[in-house]
mmCIF file of C-alpha atoms in Angstrom:
data_model
loop_
_atom_site.group_PDB
_atom_site.id
_atom_site.type_symbol
_atom_site.label_atom_id
_atom_site.label_comp_id
_atom_site.label_asym_id
_atom_site.label_seq_id
_atom_site.Cartn_x
_atom_site.Cartn_y
_atom_site.Cartn_z
ATOM 1 C CA MET N 54 0.000 0.000 0.000
ATOM 2 C CA ILE N 55 2.919 2.363 0.058
ATOM 3 C CA LYS N 56 3.328 5.113 -2.461
ATOM 4 C CA PRO N 57 6.541 6.616 -3.887
ATOM 5 C CA SER N 58 6.767 9.024 -0.930
ATOM 6 C CA CYS N 59 7.709 6.153 1.356
ATOM 7 C CA LEU N 60 7.803 2.395 0.952
ATOM 8 C CA ALA N 61 8.504 1.163 -2.572
ATOM 9 C CA PHE N 62 7.326 -2.381 -2.133
ATOM 10 C CA ALA N 63 4.159 -4.113 -0.973
ATOM 11 C CA LEU N 64 3.068 -7.509 0.251
ATOM 12 C CA LEU N 65 0.856 -8.803 -2.550
ATOM 13 C CA LEU N 66 -1.433 -11.705 -1.769
ATOM 14 C CA ALA N 67 -3.736 -13.596 -4.087
ATOM 15 C CA LEU N 68 -7.311 -12.411 -4.058
ATOM 16 C CA PRO N 69 -9.687 -15.343 -3.524
ATOM 17 C CA ALA N 70 -13.036 -15.501 -5.219
ATOM 18 C CA ALA N 71 -16.160 -14.664 -3.277
ATOM 19 C CA PRO N 72 -17.974 -17.656 -1.748
ATOM 20 C CA ALA N 73 -20.557 -19.383 -3.872
ATOM 21 C CA GLY N 74 -23.909 -17.622 -3.777
ATOM 22 C CA ALA N 75 -22.396 -14.283 -2.725
ATOM 23 C CA ALA N 76 -22.584 -11.536 -5.309
ATOM 24 C CA GLY N 77 -19.419 -9.480 -5.392
ATOM 25 C CA PRO N 78 -17.101 -7.431 -7.588
ATOM 26 C CA ASP N 79 -14.500 -8.937 -9.879
ATOM 27 C CA LYS N 80 -10.790 -8.518 -9.145
ATOM 28 C CA ALA N 81 -10.525 -5.391 -11.293
ATOM 29 C CA GLY N 82 -13.424 -3.825 -9.386
ATOM 30 C CA VAL N 83 -11.853 -4.703 -6.049
ATOM 31 C CA ASP N 84 -8.541 -3.181 -7.154
ATOM 32 C CA ARG N 85 -10.260 0.069 -8.157
ATOM 33 C CA VAL N 86 -12.045 0.386 -4.818
ATOM 34 C CA VAL N 87 -8.951 -0.359 -2.746
ATOM 35 C CA LYS N 88 -6.513 1.788 -4.734
ATOM 36 C CA ALA N 89 -8.875 4.772 -4.698
ATOM 37 C CA HIS N 90 -9.271 4.454 -0.923
ATOM 38 C CA VAL N 91 -5.530 4.162 -0.317
ATOM 39 C CA ALA N 92 -4.881 7.156 -2.574
ATOM 40 C CA ARG N 93 -7.327 9.260 -0.532
ATOM 41 C CA LEU N 94 -5.629 8.254 2.711
ATOM 42 C CA ASN N 95 -2.178 9.063 1.346
ATOM 43 C CA ALA N 96 -3.351 12.502 0.285
ATOM 44 C CA GLN N 97 -4.495 13.114 3.871
ATOM 45 C CA VAL N 98 -1.329 11.948 5.675
ATOM 46 C CA GLN N 99 1.416 12.893 3.232
ATOM 47 C CA GLN N 100 1.980 16.310 4.815
ATOM 48 C CA ASN N 101 2.906 14.536 8.072
ATOM 49 C CA GLN N 102 5.506 12.397 6.260
ATOM 50 C CA GLU N 103 3.269 9.366 6.638
ATOM 51 C CA SER N 104 2.068 6.983 3.990
ATOM 52 C CA VAL N 105 -0.491 4.200 3.718
ATOM 53 C CA GLU N 106 0.041 0.858 2.058
ATOM 54 C CA GLU N 107 -2.224 -2.010 1.114
ATOM 55 C CA GLN N 108 -1.194 -5.205 2.908
ATOM 56 C CA GLN N 109 -3.951 -7.728 2.221
ATOM 57 C CA VAL N 110 -7.356 -7.794 0.529
ATOM 58 C CA GLU N 111 -10.034 -10.483 0.794
ATOM 59 C CA VAL N 112 -13.642 -10.753 -0.428
ATOM 60 C CA ALA N 113 -16.386 -12.574 1.487
ATOM 61 C CA ASP N 114 -19.990 -12.283 2.636
ATOM 62 C CA LEU N 115 -19.578 -11.193 6.262
ATOM 63 C CA ASP N 116 -23.236 -10.796 7.253
ATOM 64 C CA GLY N 117 -24.925 -13.571 5.254
ATOM 65 C CA ASP N 118 -27.028 -11.268 3.077
ATOM 66 C CA GLY N 119 -25.771 -12.831 -0.153
ATOM 67 C CA LYS N 120 -23.601 -9.820 -1.025
ATOM 68 C CA ALA N 121 -19.842 -9.978 -0.691
ATOM 69 C CA GLU N 122 -17.903 -7.356 1.229
ATOM 70 C CA ILE N 123 -14.316 -6.241 0.579
ATOM 71 C CA VAL N 124 -11.959 -6.407 3.565
ATOM 72 C CA LEU N 125 -8.721 -4.408 3.463
ATOM 73 C CA LEU N 126 -5.748 -4.619 5.811
ATOM 74 C CA SER N 127 -3.687 -1.443 5.553
ATOM 75 C CA ALA N 128 -0.542 -0.141 7.232
ATOM 76 C CA ASN N 129 0.185 3.470 8.106
ATOM 77 C CA TYR N 130 3.921 4.222 8.116
ATOM 78 C CA GLY N 131 5.535 7.227 9.750
ATOM 79 C CA PRO N 132 9.229 8.125 10.076
ATOM 80 C CA THR N 133 9.748 5.824 13.085
ATOM 81 C CA TYR N 134 6.382 4.247 13.764
ATOM 82 C CA TRP N 135 3.581 2.329 12.106
ATOM 83 C CA SER N 136 0.075 1.086 12.786
ATOM 84 C CA TYR N 137 -2.387 -1.256 11.115
ATOM 85 C CA GLY N 138 -6.067 -0.952 10.333
ATOM 86 C CA VAL N 139 -8.898 -3.034 8.879
ATOM 87 C CA THR N 140 -11.565 -1.502 6.631
ATOM 88 C CA VAL N 141 -14.774 -3.170 5.417
ATOM 89 C CA PHE N 142 -16.283 -1.951 2.127
ATOM 90 C CA ALA N 143 -19.942 -2.669 1.435
ATOM 91 C CA GLU N 144 -22.105 -2.237 -1.665
ATOM 92 C CA ARG N 145 -24.507 0.638 -0.980
ATOM 93 C CA GLY N 146 -26.310 0.791 -4.317
ATOM 94 C CA LYS N 147 -23.837 3.083 -6.054
ATOM 95 C CA GLY N 148 -20.738 0.995 -5.637
ATOM 96 C CA TYR N 149 -18.546 -0.128 -2.766
ATOM 97 C CA VAL N 150 -17.855 2.426 -0.023
ATOM 98 C CA PRO N 151 -16.099 2.220 3.376
ATOM 99 C CA ALA N 152 -18.649 0.875 5.846
ATOM 100 C CA ALA N 153 -16.544 0.331 8.975
ATOM 101 C CA GLU N 154 -12.969 0.700 10.178
ATOM 102 C CA SER N 155 -11.090 -0.740 13.134
ATOM 103 C CA GLN N 156 -10.502 1.769 15.932
ATOM 104 C CA ASP N 157 -8.290 -0.061 18.416
ATOM 105 C CA ALA N 158 -4.631 -1.028 18.124
ATOM 106 C CA LEU N 159 -4.105 -4.346 16.344
ATOM 107 C CA GLY N 160 -0.414 -4.987 17.081
ATOM 108 C CA MET N 161 2.091 -5.818 14.345
ATOM 109 C CA VAL N 162 -0.293 -7.588 11.993
ATOM 110 C CA GLU N 163 0.942 -10.506 9.914
ATOM 111 C CA ARG N 164 -2.310 -11.340 8.090
ATOM 112 C CA PHE N 165 -5.999 -12.002 8.605
ATOM 113 C CA ASP N 166 -8.396 -14.831 7.783
ATOM 114 C CA LEU N 167 -12.140 -14.724 7.173
ATOM 115 C CA ARG N 168 -14.111 -17.495 8.906
ATOM 116 C CA ASP N 169 -17.697 -17.737 10.139
ATOM 117 C CA GLY N 170 -18.387 -14.104 9.340
ATOM 118 C CA LEU N 171 -15.469 -12.909 11.500
ATOM 119 C CA ILE N 172 -12.185 -11.245 10.605
ATOM 120 C CA HIS N 173 -9.435 -13.124 12.460
ATOM 121 C CA VAL N 174 -6.416 -10.821 12.729
ATOM 122 C CA ARG N 175 -3.117 -12.525 13.488
ATOM 123 C CA ALA N 176 -0.503 -10.218 14.994
ATOM 124 C CA LYS N 177 2.454 -9.922 17.327
ATOM 125 C CA TRP N 178 2.403 -7.804 20.471
ATOM 126 C CA PRO N 179 5.265 -6.541 22.680
ATOM 127 C CA GLY N 180 6.435 -8.889 25.406
ATOM 128 C CA PRO N 181 7.767 -7.641 28.752
ATOM 129 C CA ASN N 182 11.337 -7.288 27.466
ATOM 130 C CA ASP N 183 10.706 -6.672 23.772
ATOM 131 C CA PRO N 184 12.026 -3.487 22.132
ATOM 132 C CA ARG N 185 9.428 -1.568 20.186
ATOM 133 C CA CYS N 186 10.800 -2.817 16.890
ATOM 134 C CA CYS N 187 10.449 -6.519 17.587
ATOM 135 C CA PRO N 188 7.294 -7.801 19.353
ATOM 136 C CA SER N 189 7.249 -11.527 20.030
ATOM 137 C CA LEU N 190 3.867 -12.471 21.551
ATOM 138 C CA GLU N 191 1.532 -14.030 18.979
ATOM 139 C CA ARG N 192 -2.159 -13.265 19.395
ATOM 140 C CA THR N 193 -5.308 -13.429 17.279
ATOM 141 C CA THR N 194 -8.147 -10.931 17.542
ATOM 142 C CA ALA N 195 -11.542 -11.675 15.995
ATOM 143 C CA LEU N 196 -13.407 -8.644 14.631
ATOM 144 C CA GLN N 197 -17.107 -8.633 13.768
ATOM 145 C CA TRP N 198 -18.725 -6.177 11.378
ATOM 146 C CA GLN N 199 -21.747 -4.527 12.984
ATOM 147 C CA GLY N 200 -23.254 -1.682 10.980
ATOM 148 C CA ASP N 201 -20.710 1.121 10.889
ATOM 149 C CA LYS N 202 -18.382 -0.480 13.426
ATOM 150 C CA LEU N 203 -15.858 -3.295 13.744
ATOM 151 C CA VAL N 204 -16.107 -4.728 17.251
ATOM 152 C CA GLU N 205 -14.039 -7.390 18.929
ATOM 153 C CA ALA N 206 -15.833 -10.721 19.124
ATOM 154 C CA LYS N 207 -15.863 -12.460 22.495
ATOM 155 C CA THR N 208 -13.849 -15.384 21.199
ATOM 156 C CA PRO N 209 -10.985 -15.519 20.595
ATOM 157 C CA ARG N 210 -10.121 -12.518 22.724
ATOM 158 C CA ALA N 211 -6.850 -10.626 22.476
ATOM 159 C CA THR N 212 -5.333 -8.903 25.462
ATOM 160 C CA ALA N 213 -5.031 -5.185 24.956
ATOM 161 C CA ALA N 214 -1.529 -3.827 24.677
ATOM 162 C CA PRO N 215 -0.326 -0.300 25.393
ATOM 163 C CA THR N 216 -0.015 1.975 22.394
ATOM 164 C CA ALA N 217 2.640 4.591 21.903
ATOM 165 C CA SER N 218 1.469 8.156 21.584
ATOM 166 C CA ALA N 219 1.684 9.506 18.055
ATOM 167 C CA PRO N 220 4.790 11.645 17.578
ATOM 168 C CA ALA N 221 4.251 15.347 17.025
ATOM 169 C CA ARG N 222 4.029 16.580 13.441
ATOM 170 C CA ARG N 223 7.250 17.558 11.794
ATOM 171 C CA THR N 224 7.749 20.775 9.928
ATOM 172 C CA PRO N 225 10.147 20.658 6.983
ATOM 173 C CA ALA N 226 13.754 21.292 8.070
ATOM 174 C CA THR N 227 17.260 20.508 6.897
ATOM 175 C CA GLY N 228 18.731 19.667 10.304
ATOM 176 C CA TRP N 229 17.976 17.260 13.106
ATOM 177 C CA GLN N 230 14.788 17.614 15.124
ATOM 178 C CA ILE N 231 13.753 16.439 18.576
ATOM 179 C CA ARG N 232 10.268 14.971 18.609
ATOM 180 C CA PRO N 233 8.688 14.559 22.075
ATOM 181 C CA VAL N 234 6.850 11.310 22.787
ATOM 182 C CA SER N 235 4.557 11.030 25.797
ATOM 183 C CA GLY N 236 5.828 8.673 28.508
ATOM 184 C CA ARG N 237 9.238 7.931 26.988
ATOM 185 C CA SER N 238 12.428 9.472 25.667
ATOM 186 C CA PRO N 239 12.054 11.792 22.689
ATOM 187 C CA VAL N 240 12.995 10.773 19.153
ATOM 188 C CA ALA N 241 15.837 12.426 17.228
ATOM 189 C CA THR N 242 15.157 12.465 13.501
ATOM 190 C CA VAL N 243 16.489 13.949 10.278
ATOM 191 C CA THR N 244 15.533 13.753 6.621
ATOM 192 C CA GLY N 245 17.845 11.425 4.724
ATOM 193 C CA PRO N 246 19.369 11.378 1.241
ATOM 194 C CA GLY N 247 18.687 9.012 -1.669
ATOM 195 C CA ILE N 248 16.582 6.021 -0.692
ATOM 196 C CA VAL N 249 16.886 6.989 2.980
ATOM 197 C CA GLN N 250 13.679 8.846 3.728
ATOM 198 C CA SER N 251 14.725 9.506 7.309
ATOM 199 C CA LEU N 252 17.124 8.437 10.047
ATOM 200 C CA SER N 253 15.967 8.441 13.665
ATOM 201 C CA LEU N 254 17.570 7.641 17.009
ATOM 202 C CA ILE N 255 15.396 6.036 19.682
ATOM 203 C CA CYS N 256 15.654 4.220 23.020
ATOM 204 C CA GLU N 257 13.763 0.940 23.053
ATOM 205 C CA GLN N 258 13.715 -0.937 26.344
ATOM 206 C CA ARG N 259 16.990 0.837 27.178
ATOM 207 C CA VAL N 260 18.523 -0.251 23.890
ATOM 208 C CA PRO N 261 19.807 2.538 21.596
ATOM 209 C CA VAL N 262 18.492 2.006 18.069
ATOM 210 C CA ALA N 263 18.982 3.723 14.705
ATOM 211 C CA ALA N 264 15.794 3.508 12.610
ATOM 212 C CA PHE N 265 16.193 3.939 8.852
ATOM 213 C CA VAL N 266 13.045 4.504 6.807
ATOM 214 C CA LEU N 267 13.911 3.347 3.280
ATOM 215 C CA LYS N 268 12.007 4.292 0.156
ATOM 216 C CA SER N 269 12.967 1.017 -1.527
ATOM 217 C CA PRO N 270 14.046 -2.345 -0.086
ATOM 218 C CA PRO N 271 17.760 -3.174 0.135
ATOM 219 C CA ALA N 272 19.128 -5.958 -2.019
ATOM 220 C CA ALA N 273 20.152 -8.099 0.949
ATOM 221 C CA THR N 274 19.052 -8.894 4.486
ATOM 222 C CA PRO N 275 20.572 -7.795 6.734
ATOM 223 C CA ALA N 276 21.383 -4.578 4.900
ATOM 224 C CA ILE N 277 24.533 -2.626 5.641
ATOM 225 C CA ALA N 278 24.329 1.099 6.260
ATOM 226 C CA ALA N 279 27.544 3.103 6.329
ATOM 227 C CA VAL N 280 27.933 6.639 7.664
ATOM 228 C CA GLU N 281 31.163 8.548 7.036
ATOM 229 C CA ILE N 282 31.540 11.291 9.609
ATOM 230 C CA GLY N 283 34.583 13.230 10.823
ATOM 231 C CA GLY N 284 37.024 10.905 9.088
ATOM 232 C CA HIS N 285 35.342 7.815 10.541
ATOM 233 C CA ARG N 286 33.343 5.213 8.638
ATOM 234 C CA ILE N 287 30.655 3.594 10.806
ATOM 235 C CA GLN N 288 28.798 0.516 9.596
ATOM 236 C CA LEU N 289 25.503 -0.757 10.939
ATOM 237 C CA SER N 290 23.794 -4.061 10.206
ATOM 238 C CA LEU N 291 20.116 -3.318 9.541
ATOM 239 C CA ILE N 292 17.251 -5.749 10.024
ATOM 240 C CA ARG N 293 13.548 -5.405 9.290
ATOM 241 C CA PRO N 294 11.170 -7.224 11.652
ATOM 242 C CA ALA N 295 8.258 -9.157 10.198
ATOM 243 C CA GLY N 296 5.553 -6.688 9.274
ATOM 244 C CA GLY N 297 7.960 -3.775 9.791
ATOM 245 C CA GLY N 298 7.245 -2.303 6.369
ATOM 246 C CA ASN N 299 9.920 0.156 5.300
ATOM 247 C CA VAL N 300 11.570 0.636 8.715
ATOM 248 C CA TRP N 301 14.989 -0.995 9.237
ATOM 249 C CA PHE N 302 16.745 -1.076 12.615
ATOM 250 C CA GLY N 303 20.394 -0.970 13.645
ATOM 251 C CA ASP N 304 21.674 -1.710 17.170
ATOM 252 C CA LEU N 305 23.795 1.189 18.490
ATOM 253 C CA ARG N 306 24.961 -0.354 21.770
ATOM 254 C CA ALA N 307 28.485 -0.997 20.466
ATOM 255 C CA SER N 308 28.533 1.790 17.889
ATOM 256 C CA PRO N 309 30.439 5.087 18.224
ATOM 257 C CA LEU N 310 27.981 6.828 15.896
ATOM 258 C CA PRO N 311 26.001 8.694 18.605
ATOM 259 C CA ARG N 312 29.247 10.010 20.162
ATOM 260 C CA LEU N 313 30.519 11.165 16.793
ATOM 261 C CA LEU N 314 27.280 13.056 16.184
ATOM 262 C CA VAL N 315 27.836 15.157 19.303
ATOM 263 C CA ASP N 316 30.753 17.170 17.870
ATOM 264 C CA ALA N 317 29.984 16.705 14.187
ATOM 265 C CA ARG N 318 29.628 19.630 11.809
ATOM 266 C CA GLY N 319 28.537 20.016 8.209
ATOM 267 C CA SER N 320 27.281 16.758 6.759
ATOM 268 C CA ALA N 321 27.931 13.016 6.674
ATOM 269 C CA SER N 322 27.999 10.659 3.695
ATOM 270 C CA VAL N 323 25.539 7.774 3.757
ATOM 271 C CA SER N 324 25.531 4.542 1.765
ATOM 272 C CA ILE N 325 23.293 1.484 1.785
ATOM 273 C CA ASP N 326 24.879 -1.814 0.735
ATOM 274 C CA ARG N 327 27.866 0.116 -0.683
ATOM 275 C CA GLN N 328 25.607 2.288 -2.829
ATOM 276 C CA PRO N 329 26.187 6.019 -2.076
ATOM 277 C CA GLN N 330 22.960 7.830 -1.173
ATOM 278 C CA GLY N 331 24.203 11.363 -0.565
ATOM 279 C CA GLU N 332 24.817 13.745 2.327
ATOM 280 C CA LEU N 333 23.063 13.668 5.693
ATOM 281 C CA ALA N 334 22.651 17.033 7.466
ATOM 282 C CA LEU N 335 24.360 17.302 10.870
ATOM 283 C CA GLN N 336 22.923 20.593 12.040
ATOM 284 C CA GLY N 337 21.613 20.025 15.574
ATOM 285 C CA ALA N 338 22.703 16.366 15.537
ATOM 286 C CA GLY N 339 24.576 16.478 18.846
ATOM 287 C CA GLU N 340 21.758 18.012 20.864
ATOM 288 C CA ALA N 341 19.193 15.705 19.260
ATOM 289 C CA ALA N 342 21.289 12.565 19.836
ATOM 290 C CA ARG N 343 21.818 13.374 23.509
ATOM 291 C CA ALA N 344 18.132 14.113 24.029
ATOM 292 C CA ALA N 345 17.017 10.867 22.406
ATOM 293 C CA LEU N 346 19.661 8.431 23.714
ATOM 294 C CA SER N 347 20.817 9.782 27.085
ATOM 295 C CA ALA N 348 18.704 7.169 28.895
ATOM 296 C CA CYS N 349 20.199 4.186 27.064
ATOM 297 C CA TYR N 350 23.609 5.164 25.640
ATOM 298 C CA ARG N 351 26.860 6.245 27.327
ATOM 299 C CA PHE N 352 28.261 9.274 25.528
#
């Protein structure tokens, strides 16, 4: 579901036919409905450097009225965060329109299945010692379509997990910015060059992490990011957790990069898998790095 402004790849799954006896749109019709909806969402969130991407689409009769509904799983990606949502489209006489959307957090969604009129969402949630990037607890939440709402069915029941407050909106800038986050250390972030949409520094469960938002997927996993700064070349091994979209994480616990940012001036050269991407601004990098990582990194 991502557009050129962010993620350049998508998880494409086969679209099953509607159940026998249920009237529904053909694949081309489904594609038109979903793509138009995603385009509208991207137009709304683009100014906040967010983007929306289609993850999975299924067609089924959810309420037994003989008409098939379209169910969309979408992901909303920001510079250092993401969330998932489920939308049900119903035929209202003049085509398919959004009828209901999920309102509660769904975790890091892997996929959903449609059974017995319910939407079974399979996801991972943070465990007690999990960093934000890598939840490990597998849970399934069953959603039921009721009018203009998607409500959680009584069985199976998923335990609610805490959700991080949405970071404050960013205004365009060339240097580093400090973005406050309620209840935790702030995030240091800067716009990146080339395929690097942004680079952010965050503390996750007292682990210092560099989060790279990439506009296109690297050729290999793990990917190797290199930052040349002050005569030093720092390499980071980047991994993308399942369902992590376009966000790749590098562990900074043994890296000198945050310390080098403190006294850095001018700009730094960035490459991904040995492919030069351009210059990364260093204005305000030291202050931002200290603000974001002081609780989990020894400068």
